[in-house]
mmCIF file with all atom_site columns, C-alpha atoms in Angstrom:
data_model
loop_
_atom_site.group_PDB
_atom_site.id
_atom_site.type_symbol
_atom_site.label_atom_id
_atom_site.label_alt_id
_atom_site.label_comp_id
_atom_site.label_asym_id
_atom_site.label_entity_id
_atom_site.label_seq_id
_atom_site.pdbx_PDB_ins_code
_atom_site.Cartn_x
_atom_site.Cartn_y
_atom_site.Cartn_z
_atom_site.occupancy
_atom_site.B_iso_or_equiv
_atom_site.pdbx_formal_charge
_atom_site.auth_seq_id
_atom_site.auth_comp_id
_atom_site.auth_asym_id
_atom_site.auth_atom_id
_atom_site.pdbx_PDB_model_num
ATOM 1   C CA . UNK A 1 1   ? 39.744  23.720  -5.762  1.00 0.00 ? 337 UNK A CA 1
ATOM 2   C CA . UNK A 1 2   ? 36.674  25.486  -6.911  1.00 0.00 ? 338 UNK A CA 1
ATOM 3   C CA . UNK A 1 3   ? 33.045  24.416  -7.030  1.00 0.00 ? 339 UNK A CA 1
ATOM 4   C CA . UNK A 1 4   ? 30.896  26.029  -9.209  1.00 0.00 ? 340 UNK A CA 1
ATOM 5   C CA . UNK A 1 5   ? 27.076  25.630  -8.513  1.00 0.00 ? 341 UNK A CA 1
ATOM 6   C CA . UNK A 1 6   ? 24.462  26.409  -10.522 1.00 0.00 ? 342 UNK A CA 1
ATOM 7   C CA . UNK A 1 7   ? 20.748  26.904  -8.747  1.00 0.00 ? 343 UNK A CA 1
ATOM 8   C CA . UNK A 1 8   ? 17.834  26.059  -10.832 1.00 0.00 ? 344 UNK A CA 1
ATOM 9   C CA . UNK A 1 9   ? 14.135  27.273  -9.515  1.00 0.00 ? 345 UNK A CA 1
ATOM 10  C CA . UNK A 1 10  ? 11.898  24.068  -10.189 1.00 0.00 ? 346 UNK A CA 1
ATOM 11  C CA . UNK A 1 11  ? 8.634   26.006  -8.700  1.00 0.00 ? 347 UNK A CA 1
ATOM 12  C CA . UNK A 1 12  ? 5.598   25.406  -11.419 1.00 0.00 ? 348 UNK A CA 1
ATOM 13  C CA . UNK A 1 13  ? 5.307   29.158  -12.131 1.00 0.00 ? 349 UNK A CA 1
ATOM 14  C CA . UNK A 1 14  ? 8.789   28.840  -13.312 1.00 0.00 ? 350 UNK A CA 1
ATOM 15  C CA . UNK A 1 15  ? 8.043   26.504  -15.753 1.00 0.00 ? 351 UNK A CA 1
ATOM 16  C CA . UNK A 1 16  ? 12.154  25.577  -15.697 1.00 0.00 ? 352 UNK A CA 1
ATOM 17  C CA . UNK A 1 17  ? 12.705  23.054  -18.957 1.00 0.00 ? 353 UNK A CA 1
ATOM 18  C CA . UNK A 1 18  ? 13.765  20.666  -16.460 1.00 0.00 ? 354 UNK A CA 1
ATOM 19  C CA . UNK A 1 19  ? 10.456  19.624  -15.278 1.00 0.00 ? 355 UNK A CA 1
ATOM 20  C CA . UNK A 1 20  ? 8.979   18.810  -18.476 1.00 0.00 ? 356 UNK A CA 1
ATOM 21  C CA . UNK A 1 21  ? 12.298  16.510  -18.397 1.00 0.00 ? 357 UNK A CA 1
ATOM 22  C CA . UNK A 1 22  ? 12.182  14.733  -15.245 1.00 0.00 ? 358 UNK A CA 1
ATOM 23  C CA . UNK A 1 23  ? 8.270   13.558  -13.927 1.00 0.00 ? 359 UNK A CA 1
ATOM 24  C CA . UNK A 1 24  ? 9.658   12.937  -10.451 1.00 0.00 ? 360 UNK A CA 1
ATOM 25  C CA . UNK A 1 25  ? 11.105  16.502  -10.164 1.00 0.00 ? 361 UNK A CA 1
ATOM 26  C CA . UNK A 1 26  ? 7.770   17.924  -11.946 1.00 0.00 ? 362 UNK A CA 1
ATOM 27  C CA . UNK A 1 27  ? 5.240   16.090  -9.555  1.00 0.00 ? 363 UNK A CA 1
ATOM 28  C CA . UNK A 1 28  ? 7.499   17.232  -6.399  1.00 0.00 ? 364 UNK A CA 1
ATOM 29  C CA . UNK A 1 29  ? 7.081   20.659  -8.055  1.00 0.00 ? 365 UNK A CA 1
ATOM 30  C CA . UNK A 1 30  ? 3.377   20.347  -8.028  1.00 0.00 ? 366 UNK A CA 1
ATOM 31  C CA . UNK A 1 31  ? 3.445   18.737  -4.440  1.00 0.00 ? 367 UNK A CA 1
ATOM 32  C CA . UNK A 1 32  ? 5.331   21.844  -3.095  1.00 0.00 ? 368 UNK A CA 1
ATOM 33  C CA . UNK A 1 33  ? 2.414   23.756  -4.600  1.00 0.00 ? 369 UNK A CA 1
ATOM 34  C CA . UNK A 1 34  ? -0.121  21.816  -3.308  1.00 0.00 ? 370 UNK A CA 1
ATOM 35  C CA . UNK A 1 35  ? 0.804   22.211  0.135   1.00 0.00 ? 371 UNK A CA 1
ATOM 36  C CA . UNK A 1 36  ? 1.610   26.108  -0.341  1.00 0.00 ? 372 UNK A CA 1
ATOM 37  C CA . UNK A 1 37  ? -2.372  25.986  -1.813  1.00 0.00 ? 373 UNK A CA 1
ATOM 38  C CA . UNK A 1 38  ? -3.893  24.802  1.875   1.00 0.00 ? 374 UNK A CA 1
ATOM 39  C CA . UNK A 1 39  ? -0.616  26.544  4.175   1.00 0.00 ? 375 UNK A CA 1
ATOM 40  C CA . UNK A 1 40  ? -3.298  28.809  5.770   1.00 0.00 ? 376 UNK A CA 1
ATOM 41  C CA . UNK A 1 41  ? -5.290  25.249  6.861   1.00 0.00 ? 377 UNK A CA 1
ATOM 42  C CA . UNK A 1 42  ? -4.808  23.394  9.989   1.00 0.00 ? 378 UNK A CA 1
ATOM 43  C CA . UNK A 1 43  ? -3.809  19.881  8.312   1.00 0.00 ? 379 UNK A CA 1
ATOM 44  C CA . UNK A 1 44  ? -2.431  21.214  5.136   1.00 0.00 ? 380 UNK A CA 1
ATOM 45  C CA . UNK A 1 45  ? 0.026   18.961  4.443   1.00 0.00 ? 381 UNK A CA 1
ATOM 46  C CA . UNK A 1 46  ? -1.782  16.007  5.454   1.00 0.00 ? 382 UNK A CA 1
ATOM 47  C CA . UNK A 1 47  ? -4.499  17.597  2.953   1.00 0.00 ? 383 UNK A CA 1
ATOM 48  C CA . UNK A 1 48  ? -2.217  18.110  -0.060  1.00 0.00 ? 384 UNK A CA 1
ATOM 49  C CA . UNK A 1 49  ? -0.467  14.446  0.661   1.00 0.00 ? 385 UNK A CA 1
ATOM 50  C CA . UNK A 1 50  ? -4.113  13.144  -0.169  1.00 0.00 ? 386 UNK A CA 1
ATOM 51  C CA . UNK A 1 51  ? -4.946  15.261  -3.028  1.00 0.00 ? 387 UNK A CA 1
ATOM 52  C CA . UNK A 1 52  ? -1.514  14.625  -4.721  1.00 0.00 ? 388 UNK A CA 1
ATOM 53  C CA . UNK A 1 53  ? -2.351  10.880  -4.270  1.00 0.00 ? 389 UNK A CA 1
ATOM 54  C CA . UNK A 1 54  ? -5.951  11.382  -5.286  1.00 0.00 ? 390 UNK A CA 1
ATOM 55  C CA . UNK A 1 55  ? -4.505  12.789  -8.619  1.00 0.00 ? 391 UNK A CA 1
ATOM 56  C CA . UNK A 1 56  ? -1.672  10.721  -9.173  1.00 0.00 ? 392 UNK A CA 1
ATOM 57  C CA . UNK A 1 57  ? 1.292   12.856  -8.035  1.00 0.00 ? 393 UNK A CA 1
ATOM 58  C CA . UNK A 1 58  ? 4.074   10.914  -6.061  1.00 0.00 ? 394 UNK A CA 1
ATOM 59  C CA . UNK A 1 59  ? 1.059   8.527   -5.654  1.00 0.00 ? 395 UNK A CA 1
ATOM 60  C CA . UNK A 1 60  ? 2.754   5.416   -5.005  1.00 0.00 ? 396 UNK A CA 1
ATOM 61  C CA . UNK A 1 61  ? 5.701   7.012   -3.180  1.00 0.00 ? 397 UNK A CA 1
ATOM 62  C CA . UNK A 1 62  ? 3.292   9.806   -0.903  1.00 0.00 ? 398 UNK A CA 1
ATOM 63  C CA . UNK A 1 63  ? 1.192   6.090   -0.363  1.00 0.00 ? 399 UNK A CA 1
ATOM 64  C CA . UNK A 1 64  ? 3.952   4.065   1.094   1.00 0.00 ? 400 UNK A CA 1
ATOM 65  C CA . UNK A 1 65  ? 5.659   6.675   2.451   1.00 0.00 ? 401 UNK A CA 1
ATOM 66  C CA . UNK A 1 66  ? 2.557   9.489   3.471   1.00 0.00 ? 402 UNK A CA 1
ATOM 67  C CA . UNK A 1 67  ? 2.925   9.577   7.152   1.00 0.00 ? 403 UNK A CA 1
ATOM 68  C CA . UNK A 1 68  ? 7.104   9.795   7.463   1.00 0.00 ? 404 UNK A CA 1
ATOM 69  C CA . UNK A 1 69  ? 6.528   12.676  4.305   1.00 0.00 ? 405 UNK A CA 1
ATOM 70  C CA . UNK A 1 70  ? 4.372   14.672  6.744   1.00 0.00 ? 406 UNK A CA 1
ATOM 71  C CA . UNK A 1 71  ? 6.414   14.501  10.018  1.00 0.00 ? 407 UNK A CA 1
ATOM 72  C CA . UNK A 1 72  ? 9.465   15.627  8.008   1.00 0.00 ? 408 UNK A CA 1
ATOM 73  C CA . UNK A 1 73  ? 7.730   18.484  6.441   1.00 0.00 ? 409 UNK A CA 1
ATOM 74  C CA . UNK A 1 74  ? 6.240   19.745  9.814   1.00 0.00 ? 410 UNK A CA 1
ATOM 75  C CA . UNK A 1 75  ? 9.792   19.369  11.718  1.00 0.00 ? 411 UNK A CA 1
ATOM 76  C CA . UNK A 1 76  ? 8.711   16.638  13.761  1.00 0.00 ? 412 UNK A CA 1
ATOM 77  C CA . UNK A 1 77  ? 11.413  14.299  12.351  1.00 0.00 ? 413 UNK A CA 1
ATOM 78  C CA . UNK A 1 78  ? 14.032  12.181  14.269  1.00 0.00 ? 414 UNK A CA 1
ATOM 79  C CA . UNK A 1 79  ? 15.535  9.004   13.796  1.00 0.00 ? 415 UNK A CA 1
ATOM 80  C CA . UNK A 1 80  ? 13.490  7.512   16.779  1.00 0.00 ? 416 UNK A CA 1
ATOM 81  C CA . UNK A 1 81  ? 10.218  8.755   15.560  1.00 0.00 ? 417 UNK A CA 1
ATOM 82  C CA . UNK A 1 82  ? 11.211  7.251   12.162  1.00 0.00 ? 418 UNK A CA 1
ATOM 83  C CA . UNK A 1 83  ? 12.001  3.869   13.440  1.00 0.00 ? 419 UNK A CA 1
ATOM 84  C CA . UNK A 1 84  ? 8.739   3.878   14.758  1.00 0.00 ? 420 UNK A CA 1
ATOM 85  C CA . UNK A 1 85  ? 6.990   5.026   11.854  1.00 0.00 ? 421 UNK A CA 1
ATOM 86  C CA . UNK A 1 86  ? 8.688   1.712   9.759   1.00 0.00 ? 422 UNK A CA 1
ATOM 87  C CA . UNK A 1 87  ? 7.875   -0.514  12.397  1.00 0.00 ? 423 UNK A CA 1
ATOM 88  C CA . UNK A 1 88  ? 3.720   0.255   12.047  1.00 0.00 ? 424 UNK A CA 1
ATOM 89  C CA . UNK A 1 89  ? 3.680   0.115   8.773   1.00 0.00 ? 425 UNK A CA 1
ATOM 90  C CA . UNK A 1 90  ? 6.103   -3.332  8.726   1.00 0.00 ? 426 UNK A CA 1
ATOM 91  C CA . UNK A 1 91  ? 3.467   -4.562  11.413  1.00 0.00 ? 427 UNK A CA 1
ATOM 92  C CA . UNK A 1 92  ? 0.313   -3.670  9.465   1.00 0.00 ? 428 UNK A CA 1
ATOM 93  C CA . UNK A 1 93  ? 2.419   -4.878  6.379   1.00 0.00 ? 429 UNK A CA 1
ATOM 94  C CA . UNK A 1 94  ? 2.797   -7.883  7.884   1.00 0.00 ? 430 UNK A CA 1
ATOM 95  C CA . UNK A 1 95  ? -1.179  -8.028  9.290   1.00 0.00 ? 431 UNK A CA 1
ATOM 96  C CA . UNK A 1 96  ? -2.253  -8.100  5.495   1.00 0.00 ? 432 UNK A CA 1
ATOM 97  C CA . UNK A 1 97  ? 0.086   -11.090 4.782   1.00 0.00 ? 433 UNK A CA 1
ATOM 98  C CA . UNK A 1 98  ? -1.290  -12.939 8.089   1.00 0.00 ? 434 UNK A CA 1
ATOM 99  C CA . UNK A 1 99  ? -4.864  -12.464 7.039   1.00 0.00 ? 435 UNK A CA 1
ATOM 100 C CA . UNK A 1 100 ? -4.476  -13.640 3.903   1.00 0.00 ? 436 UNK A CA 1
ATOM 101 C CA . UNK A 1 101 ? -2.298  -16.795 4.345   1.00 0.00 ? 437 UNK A CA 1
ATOM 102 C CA . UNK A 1 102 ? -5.152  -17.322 6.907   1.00 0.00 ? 438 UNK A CA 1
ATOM 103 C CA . UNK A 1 103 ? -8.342  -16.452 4.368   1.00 0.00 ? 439 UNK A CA 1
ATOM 104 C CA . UNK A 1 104 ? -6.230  -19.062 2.127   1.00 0.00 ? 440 UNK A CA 1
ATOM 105 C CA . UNK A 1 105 ? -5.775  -21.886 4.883   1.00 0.00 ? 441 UNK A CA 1
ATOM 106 C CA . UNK A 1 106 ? -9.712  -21.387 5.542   1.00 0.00 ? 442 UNK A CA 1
ATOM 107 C CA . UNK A 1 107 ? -10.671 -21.878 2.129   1.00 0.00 ? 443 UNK A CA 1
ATOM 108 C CA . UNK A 1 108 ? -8.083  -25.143 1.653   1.00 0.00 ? 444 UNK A CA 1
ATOM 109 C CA . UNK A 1 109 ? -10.036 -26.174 4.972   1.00 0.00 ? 445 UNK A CA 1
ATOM 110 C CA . UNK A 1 110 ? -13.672 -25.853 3.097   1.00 0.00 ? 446 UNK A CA 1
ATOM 111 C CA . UNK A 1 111 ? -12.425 -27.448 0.073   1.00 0.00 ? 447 UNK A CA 1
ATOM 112 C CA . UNK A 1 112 ? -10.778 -30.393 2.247   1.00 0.00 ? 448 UNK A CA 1
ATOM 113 C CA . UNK A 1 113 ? -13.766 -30.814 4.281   1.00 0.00 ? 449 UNK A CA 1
ATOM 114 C CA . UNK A 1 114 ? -16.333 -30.510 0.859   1.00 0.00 ? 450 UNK A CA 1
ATOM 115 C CA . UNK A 1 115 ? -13.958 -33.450 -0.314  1.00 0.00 ? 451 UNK A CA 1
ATOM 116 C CA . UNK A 1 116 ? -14.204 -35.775 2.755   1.00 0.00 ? 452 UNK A CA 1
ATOM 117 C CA . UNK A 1 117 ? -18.002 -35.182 3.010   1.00 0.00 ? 453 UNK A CA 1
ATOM 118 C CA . UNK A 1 118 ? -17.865 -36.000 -1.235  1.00 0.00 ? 454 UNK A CA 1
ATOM 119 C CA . UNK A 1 119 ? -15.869 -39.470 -0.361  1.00 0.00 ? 455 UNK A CA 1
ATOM 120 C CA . UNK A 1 120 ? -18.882 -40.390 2.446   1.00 0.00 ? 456 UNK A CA 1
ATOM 121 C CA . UNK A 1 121 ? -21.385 -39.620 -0.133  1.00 0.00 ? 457 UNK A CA 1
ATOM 122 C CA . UNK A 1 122 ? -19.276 -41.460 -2.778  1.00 0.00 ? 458 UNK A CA 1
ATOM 123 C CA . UNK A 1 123 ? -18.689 -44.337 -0.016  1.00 0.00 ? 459 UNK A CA 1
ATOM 124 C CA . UNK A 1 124 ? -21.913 -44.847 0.860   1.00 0.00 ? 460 UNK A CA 1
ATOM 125 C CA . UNK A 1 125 ? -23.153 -44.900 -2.725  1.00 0.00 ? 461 UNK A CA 1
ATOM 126 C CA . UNK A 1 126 ? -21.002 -47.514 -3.337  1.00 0.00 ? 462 UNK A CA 1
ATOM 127 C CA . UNK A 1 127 ? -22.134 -49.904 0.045   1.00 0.00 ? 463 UNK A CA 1
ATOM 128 C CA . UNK A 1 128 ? -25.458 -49.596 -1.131  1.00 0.00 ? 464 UNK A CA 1
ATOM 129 C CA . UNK A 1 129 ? -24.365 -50.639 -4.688  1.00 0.00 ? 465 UNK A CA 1
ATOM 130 C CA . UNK A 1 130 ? -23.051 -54.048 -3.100  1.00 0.00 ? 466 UNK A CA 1
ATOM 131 C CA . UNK A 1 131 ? -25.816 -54.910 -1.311  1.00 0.00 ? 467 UNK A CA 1
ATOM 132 C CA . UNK A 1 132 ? -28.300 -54.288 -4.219  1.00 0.00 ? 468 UNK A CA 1
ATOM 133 C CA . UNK A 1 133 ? -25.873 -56.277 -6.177  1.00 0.00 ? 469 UNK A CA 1
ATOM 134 C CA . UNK A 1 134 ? -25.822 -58.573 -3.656  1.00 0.00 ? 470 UNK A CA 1
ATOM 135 C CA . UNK A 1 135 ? -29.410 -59.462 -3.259  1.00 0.00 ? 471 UNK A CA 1
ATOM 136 C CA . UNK A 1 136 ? -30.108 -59.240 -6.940  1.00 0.00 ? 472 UNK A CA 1
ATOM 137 C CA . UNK A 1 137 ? -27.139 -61.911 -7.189  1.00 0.00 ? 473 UNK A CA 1
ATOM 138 C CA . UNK A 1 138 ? -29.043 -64.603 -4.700  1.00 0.00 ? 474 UNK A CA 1
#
């Protein structure tokens, strides 16, 4: 058996047809580049994860997935350190859902109590009603 492979150079000097095919491929081209553009800097790919999203390249994925991006670029990946990554952002995940199911309980709560104090008003109202009916009816 024989594999043949061929190798295709998808840097953005290249210009390879491909890219101008394939967005993802082209915006991971330009992400390479980005971080090659600030190598010299002490946070560089930190830097070029926020520029990319800041322009719109691998936005959505570089937002969701920023932080586990930069410890596998700068070799600090493992499984455990991955885990651990997930599990923040599935516990600040599920912060965001807390506080608003709570903001929405709190407002139900104001519009609840609003209503009660509306059916005192509306109950008292109506007392008064009787007894003006009341002493115009003796």
């Amino acid at each position: 058996m024989e594999l043949k492979v061929k190798v295709i150079n998808i840097n953005t000097e290249k210009a390879h047809e491909l890219l101008s095919k394939c967005d993802i491929l082209r915006e991971y081209s330009i992400f390479v580049e980005t971080i090659r553009k600030y190598k010299k800097e002490k946070d560089a790919i930190k830097r070029a994860i926020y520029e990319c999203i800041e322009k719109g390249i691998l936005s959505e994925y570089l937002k969701r997935k920023g932080s586990e991006v930069r410890n596998m670029l700068m070799a600090e990946y493992s499984y455990e350190k991955d885990i651990q990554i997930k599990q923040e952002e599935a516990r600040l995940e599920g912060e965001k859902r807390g506080e608003k199911r709570g903001e929405q309980r709190g407002d139900e709560e104001k519009e609840n109590a609003r209503l009660r104090k509306e059916l005192r008003d509306t109950k008292d109202a109506l007392e008064i009603l009787k007894k003006a009916i009341g002493i115009l009816g003796n």
